[in-house]
Short mmCIF file of C-alpha atoms and ligand atoms in Angstrom, two decimals:
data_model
loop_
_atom_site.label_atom_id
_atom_site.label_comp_id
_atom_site.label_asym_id
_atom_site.label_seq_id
_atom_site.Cartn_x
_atom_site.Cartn_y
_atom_site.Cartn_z
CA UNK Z 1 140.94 106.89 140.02
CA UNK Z 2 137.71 108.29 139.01
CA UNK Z 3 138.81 111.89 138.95
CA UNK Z 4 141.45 110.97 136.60
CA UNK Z 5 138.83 108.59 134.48
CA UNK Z 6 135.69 111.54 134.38
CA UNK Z 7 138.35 114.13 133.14
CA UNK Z 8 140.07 111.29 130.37
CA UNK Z 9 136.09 110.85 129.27
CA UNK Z 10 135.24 114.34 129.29
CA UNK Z 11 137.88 115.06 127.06
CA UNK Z 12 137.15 112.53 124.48
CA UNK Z 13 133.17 113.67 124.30
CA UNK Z 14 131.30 111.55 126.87
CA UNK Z 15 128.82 113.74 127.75
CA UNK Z 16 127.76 111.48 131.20
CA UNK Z 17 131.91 111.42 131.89
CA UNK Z 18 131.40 110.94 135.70
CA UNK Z 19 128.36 108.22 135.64
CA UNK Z 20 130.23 106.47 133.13
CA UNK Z 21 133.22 106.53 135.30
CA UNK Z 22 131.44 105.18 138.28
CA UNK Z 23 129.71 102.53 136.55
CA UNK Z 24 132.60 100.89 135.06
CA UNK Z 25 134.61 101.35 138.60
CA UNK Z 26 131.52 99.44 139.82
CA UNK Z 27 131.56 96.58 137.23
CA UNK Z 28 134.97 96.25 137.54
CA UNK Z 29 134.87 95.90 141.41
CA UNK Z 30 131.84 93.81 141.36
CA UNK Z 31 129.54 95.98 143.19
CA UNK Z 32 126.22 98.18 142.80
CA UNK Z 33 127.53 101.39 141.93
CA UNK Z 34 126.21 102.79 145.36
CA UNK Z 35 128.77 100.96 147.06
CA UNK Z 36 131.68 102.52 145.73
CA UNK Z 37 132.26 105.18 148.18
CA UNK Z 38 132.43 102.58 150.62
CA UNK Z 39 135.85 101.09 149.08
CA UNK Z 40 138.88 101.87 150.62
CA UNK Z 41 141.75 99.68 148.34
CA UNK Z 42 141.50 98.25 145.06
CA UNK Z 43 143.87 95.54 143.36
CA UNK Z 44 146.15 96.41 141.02
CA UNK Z 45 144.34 94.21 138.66
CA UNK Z 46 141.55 95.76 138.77
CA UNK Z 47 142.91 99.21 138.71
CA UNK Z 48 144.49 97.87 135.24
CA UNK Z 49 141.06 96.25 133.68
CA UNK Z 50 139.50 99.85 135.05
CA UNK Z 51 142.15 101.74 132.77
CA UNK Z 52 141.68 99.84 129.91
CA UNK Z 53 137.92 99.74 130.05
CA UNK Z 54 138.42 104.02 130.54
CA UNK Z 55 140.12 103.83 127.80
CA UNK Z 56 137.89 101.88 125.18
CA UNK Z 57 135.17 104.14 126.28
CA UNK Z 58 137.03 107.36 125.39
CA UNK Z 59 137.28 105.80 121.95
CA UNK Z 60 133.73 106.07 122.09
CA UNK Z 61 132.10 102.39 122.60
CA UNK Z 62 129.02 102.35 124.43
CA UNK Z 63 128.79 102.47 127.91
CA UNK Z 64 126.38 99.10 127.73
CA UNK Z 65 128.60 97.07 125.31
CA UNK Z 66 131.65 97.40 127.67
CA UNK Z 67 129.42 96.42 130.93
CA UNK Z 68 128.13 93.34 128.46
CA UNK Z 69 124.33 94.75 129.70
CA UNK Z 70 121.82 97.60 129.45
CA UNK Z 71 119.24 98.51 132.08
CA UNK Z 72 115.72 98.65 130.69
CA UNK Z 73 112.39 99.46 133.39
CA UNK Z 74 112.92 96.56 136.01
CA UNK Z 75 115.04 94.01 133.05
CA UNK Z 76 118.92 93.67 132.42
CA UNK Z 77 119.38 92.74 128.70
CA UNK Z 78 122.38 90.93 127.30
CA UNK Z 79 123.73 93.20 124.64
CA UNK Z 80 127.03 93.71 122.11
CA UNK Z 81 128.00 93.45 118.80
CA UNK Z 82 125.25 93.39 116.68
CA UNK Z 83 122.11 94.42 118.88
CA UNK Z 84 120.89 97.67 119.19
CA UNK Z 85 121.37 99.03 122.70
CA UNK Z 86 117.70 99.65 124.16
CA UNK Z 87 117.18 103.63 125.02
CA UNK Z 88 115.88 105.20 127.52
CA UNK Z 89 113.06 106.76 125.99
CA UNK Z 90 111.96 103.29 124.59
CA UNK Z 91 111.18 102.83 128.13
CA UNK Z 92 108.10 105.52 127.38
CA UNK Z 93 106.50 103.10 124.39
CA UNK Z 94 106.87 100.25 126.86
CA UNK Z 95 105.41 101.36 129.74
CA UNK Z 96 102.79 102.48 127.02
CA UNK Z 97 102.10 98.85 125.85
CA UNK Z 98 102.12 97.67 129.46
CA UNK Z 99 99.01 99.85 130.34
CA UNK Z 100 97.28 98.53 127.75
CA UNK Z 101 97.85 95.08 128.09
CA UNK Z 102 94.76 93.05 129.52
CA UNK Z 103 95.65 89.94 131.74
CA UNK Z 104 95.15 87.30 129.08
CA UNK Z 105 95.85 89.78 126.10
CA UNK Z 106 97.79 88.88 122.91
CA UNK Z 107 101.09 91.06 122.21
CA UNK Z 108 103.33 91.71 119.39
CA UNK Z 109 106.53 93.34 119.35
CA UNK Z 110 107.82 94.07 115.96
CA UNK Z 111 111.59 95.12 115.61
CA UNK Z 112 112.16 93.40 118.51
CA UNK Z 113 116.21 94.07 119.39
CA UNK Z 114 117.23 92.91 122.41
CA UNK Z 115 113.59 92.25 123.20
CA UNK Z 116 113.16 95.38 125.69
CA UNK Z 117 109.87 96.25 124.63
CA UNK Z 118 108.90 92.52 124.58
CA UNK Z 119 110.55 91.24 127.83
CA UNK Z 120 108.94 94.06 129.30
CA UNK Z 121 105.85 93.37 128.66
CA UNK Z 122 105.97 90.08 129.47
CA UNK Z 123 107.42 90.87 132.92
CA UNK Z 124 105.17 93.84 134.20
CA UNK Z 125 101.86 92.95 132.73
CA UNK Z 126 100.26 89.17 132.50
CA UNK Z 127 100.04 88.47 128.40
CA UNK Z 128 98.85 85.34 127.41
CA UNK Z 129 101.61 85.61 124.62
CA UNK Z 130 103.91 88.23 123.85
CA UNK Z 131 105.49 87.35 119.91
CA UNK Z 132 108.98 89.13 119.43
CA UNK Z 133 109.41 89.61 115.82
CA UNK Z 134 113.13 90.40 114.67
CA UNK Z 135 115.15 89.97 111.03
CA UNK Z 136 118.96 90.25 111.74
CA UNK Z 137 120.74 87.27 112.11
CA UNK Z 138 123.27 89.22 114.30
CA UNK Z 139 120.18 90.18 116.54
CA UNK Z 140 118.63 87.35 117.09
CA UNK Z 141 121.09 85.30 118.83
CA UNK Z 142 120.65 88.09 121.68
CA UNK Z 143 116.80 88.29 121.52
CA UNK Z 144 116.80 84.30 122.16
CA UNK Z 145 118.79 84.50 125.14
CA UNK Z 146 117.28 87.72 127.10
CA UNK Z 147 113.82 85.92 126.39
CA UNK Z 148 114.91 82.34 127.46
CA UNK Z 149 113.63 82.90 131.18
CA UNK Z 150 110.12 84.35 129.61
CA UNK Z 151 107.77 81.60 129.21
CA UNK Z 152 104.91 83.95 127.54
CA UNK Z 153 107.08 85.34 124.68
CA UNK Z 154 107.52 83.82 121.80
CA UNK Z 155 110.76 84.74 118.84
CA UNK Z 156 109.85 84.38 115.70
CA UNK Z 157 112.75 85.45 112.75
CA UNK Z 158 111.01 88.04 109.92
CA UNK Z 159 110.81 90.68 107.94
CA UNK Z 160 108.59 93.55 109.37
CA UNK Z 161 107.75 95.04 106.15
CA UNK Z 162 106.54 91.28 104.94
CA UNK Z 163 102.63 91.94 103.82
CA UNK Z 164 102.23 88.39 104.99
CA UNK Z 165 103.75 89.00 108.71
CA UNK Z 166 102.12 87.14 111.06
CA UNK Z 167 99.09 85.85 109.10
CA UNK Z 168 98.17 83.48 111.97
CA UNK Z 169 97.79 86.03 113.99
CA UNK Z 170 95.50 87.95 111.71
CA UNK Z 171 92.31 90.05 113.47
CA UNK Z 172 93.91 88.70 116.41
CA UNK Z 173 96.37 90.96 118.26
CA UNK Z 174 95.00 93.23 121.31
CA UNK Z 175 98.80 95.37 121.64
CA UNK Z 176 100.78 95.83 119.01
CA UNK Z 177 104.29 97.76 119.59
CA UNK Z 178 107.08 98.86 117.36
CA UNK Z 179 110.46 100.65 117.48
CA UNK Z 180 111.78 100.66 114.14
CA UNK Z 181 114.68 101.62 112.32
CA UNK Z 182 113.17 105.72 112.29
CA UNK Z 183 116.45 107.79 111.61
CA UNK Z 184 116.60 109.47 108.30
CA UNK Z 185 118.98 108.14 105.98
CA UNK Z 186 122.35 110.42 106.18
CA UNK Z 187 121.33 112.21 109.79
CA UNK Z 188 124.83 112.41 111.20
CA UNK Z 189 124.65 110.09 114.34
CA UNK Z 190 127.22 110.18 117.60
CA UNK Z 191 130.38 107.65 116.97
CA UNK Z 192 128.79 104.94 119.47
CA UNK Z 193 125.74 104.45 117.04
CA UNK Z 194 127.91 105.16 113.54
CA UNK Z 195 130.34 102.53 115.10
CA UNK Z 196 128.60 99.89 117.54
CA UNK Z 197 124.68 99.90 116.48
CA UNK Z 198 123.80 98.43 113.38
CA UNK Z 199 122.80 100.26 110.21
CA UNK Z 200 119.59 98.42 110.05
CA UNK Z 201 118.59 99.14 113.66
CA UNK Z 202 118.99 102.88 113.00
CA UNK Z 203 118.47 104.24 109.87
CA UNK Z 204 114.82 104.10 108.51
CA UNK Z 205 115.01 105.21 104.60
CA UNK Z 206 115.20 108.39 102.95
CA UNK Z 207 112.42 109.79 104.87
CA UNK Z 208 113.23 107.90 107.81
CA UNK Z 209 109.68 106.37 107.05
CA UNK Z 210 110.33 103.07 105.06
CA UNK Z 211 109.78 100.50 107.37
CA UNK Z 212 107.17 102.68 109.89
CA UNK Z 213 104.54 102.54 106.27
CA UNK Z 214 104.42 98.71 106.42
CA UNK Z 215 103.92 98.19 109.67
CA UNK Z 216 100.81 101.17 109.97
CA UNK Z 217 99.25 99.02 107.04
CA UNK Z 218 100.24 95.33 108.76
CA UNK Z 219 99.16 97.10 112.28
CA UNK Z 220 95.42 97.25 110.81
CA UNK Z 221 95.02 93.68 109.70
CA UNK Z 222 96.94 92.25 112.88
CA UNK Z 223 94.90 93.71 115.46
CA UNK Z 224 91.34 93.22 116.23
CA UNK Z 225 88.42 95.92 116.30
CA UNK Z 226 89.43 98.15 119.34
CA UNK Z 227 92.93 96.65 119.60
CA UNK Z 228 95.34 99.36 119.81
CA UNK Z 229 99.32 100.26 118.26
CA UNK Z 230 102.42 101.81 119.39
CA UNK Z 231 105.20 102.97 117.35
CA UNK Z 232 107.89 105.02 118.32
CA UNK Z 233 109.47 107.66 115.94
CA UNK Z 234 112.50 110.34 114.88
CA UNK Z 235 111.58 113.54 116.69
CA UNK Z 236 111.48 115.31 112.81
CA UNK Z 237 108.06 113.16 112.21
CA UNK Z 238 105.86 114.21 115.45
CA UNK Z 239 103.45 114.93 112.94
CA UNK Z 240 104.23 112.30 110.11
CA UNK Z 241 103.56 108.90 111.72
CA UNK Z 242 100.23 110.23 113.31
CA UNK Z 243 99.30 110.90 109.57
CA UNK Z 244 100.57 107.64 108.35
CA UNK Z 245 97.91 106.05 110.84
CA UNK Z 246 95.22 108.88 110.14
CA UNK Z 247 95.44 108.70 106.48
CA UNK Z 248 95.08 104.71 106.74
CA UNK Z 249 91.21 105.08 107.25
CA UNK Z 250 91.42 102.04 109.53
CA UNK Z 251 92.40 103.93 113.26
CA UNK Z 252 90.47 106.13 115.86
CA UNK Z 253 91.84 108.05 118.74
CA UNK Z 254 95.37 109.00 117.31
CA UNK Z 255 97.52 110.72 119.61
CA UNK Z 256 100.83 111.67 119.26
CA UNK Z 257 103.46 111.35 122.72
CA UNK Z 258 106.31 113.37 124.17
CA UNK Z 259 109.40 111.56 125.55
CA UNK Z 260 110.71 113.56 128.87
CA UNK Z 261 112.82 116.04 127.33
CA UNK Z 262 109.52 116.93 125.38
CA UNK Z 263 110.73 115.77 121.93
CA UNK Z 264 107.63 114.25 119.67
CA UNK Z 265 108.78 110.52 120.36
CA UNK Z 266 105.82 107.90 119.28
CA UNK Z 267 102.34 107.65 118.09
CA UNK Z 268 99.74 105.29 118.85
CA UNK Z 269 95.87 104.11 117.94
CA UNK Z 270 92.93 102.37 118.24
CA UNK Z 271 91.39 99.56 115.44
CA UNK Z 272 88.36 100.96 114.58
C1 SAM Q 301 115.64 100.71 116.73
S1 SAM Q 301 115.98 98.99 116.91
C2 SAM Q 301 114.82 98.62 118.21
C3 SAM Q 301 115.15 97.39 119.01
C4 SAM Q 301 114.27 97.23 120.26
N1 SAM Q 301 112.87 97.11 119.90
C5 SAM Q 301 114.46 98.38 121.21
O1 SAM Q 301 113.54 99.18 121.35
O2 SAM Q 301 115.53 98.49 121.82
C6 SAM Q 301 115.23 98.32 115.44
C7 SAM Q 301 115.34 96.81 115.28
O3 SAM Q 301 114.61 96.44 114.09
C8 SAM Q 301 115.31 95.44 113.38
N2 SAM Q 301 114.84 95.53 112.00
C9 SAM Q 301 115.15 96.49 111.07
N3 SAM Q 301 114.47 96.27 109.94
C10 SAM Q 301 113.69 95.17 110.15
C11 SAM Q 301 112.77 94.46 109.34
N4 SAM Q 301 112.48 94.86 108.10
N5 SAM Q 301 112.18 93.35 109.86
C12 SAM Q 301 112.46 92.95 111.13
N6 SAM Q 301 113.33 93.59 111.95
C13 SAM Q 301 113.94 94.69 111.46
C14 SAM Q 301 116.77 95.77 113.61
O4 SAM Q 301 117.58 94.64 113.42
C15 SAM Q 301 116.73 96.26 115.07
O5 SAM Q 301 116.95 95.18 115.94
#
């Protein structure tokens, strides 16, 4: 069954053919994908929903939307139509954010998704409050229910690029993280994010830059003297967004970060 399913993915484009194969066996079966090797029959039921989940993954939908979840550090987030499905290298920014959240500190997550860079947070480092900030309608729905269980964070519905974002919050903010819509307007994407991730969760703009320039300038007033920003980035602007937040006049120690396959991947700084 999975010999047949790795070669039917293969040939439709799925570069990760075999792990894809094994984790929908897995779903299907009900088990932790280490356990498979230890199954000697299967039901013809489940041999069927197996097929037909093979099948709607060679017509390219993502991996995550057919298992109804996407791993993220230690979190499993609800995601589907409408969300963007949280990447691995986002896991980089978080982990990031995490190191540089003080018990007791004040977080905000802007572009929040799912809430991975959020829930995160919330779950590996001890925030006071963690506020997940998030526009789409379609995305929101999700955001609310991954951060249900998370008594620290907090959702609140806006636009990013509002020059008003937050003003509560003003002088205020010890962390603040971002992974925006970065992708250059017309980059040809693969068919799970032309077809399955929303427009608005990938593409960032002509330059790729439009919503990345509000949130440097809204970044400055949020945080307070020596609070510090995240955002991640397209690997074409490894040297754009650390100018963005040079140029500002209002950041020290800018530094730009490699993902693990070395690509530029975000950018982050202190409030003077
Ligand atoms: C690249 S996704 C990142 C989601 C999540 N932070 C993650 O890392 O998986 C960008 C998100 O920003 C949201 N978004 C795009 N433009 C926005 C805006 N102007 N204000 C608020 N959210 C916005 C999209 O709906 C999408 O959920």
């Amino acid at each position: 069954m999975l010999v047949n399913a790795t070669k039917r993915l293969s040939e439709a484009g799925v570069a990760s053919a075999r792990v894809d194969a094994e984790l929908l066996a897995a779903h299907v079966l009900g088990i932790g994908p280490g356990r498979l090797l230890l199954v000697d029959t299967v039901r013809g039921v489940e041999l069927r929903r197996f097929d037909e989940l093979v099948e709607r993954r060679a017509r390219r939908v993502p991996l995550q939307h057919l298992l109804g979840t996407a791993a993220f550090r230690h979190l499993e987030l609800e995601v589907g139509d409408g969300v963007f499905v949280p990447r691995p290298e986002t896991e980089l920014l978080a982990g990031w954010g995490i190191e540089h959240t003080a018990p007791g500190a004040t977080v905000v997550d802007l572009c929040s998704g799912t809430g991975a860079i959020a829930l995160a947070v919330a779950d590996e480092a001890r925030p006071a409050l963690v506020v997940a900030v998030e526009r789409s309608p379609l995305a929101l729905p999700y955001l609310r229910r991954n951060a249900a269980a998370f008594g620290t964070v907090r959702v609140t519905e806006a636009d990013v690029t509002d020059p008003e974002l937050l003003a509560g919050l003003e002088g205020r903010v010890d962390v603040l993280l971002c992974n925006p819509p970065y992708v250059p307007d017309g980059t040809p994407v693969p068919p799970e994010v032309a077809e399955h991730d929303p427009a608005e969760a990938v593409f960032g703009g002509a330059d790729g830059l439009s919503v990345i320039r509000p949130v440097v300038a809204r970044a400055a007033v949020l945080l307070r003297p020596g609070g510090v920003v995240g955002i991640e980035h397209d690997d074409v602007h490894g040297s754009a967004v650390p100018d963005l937040l040079r140029a500002d006049g209002r950041f020290t120690e800018v530094a730009a970060h490699r993902d693990l396959t070395g690509r530029p991947r975000f950018a982050t700084a202190r409030r003077a």
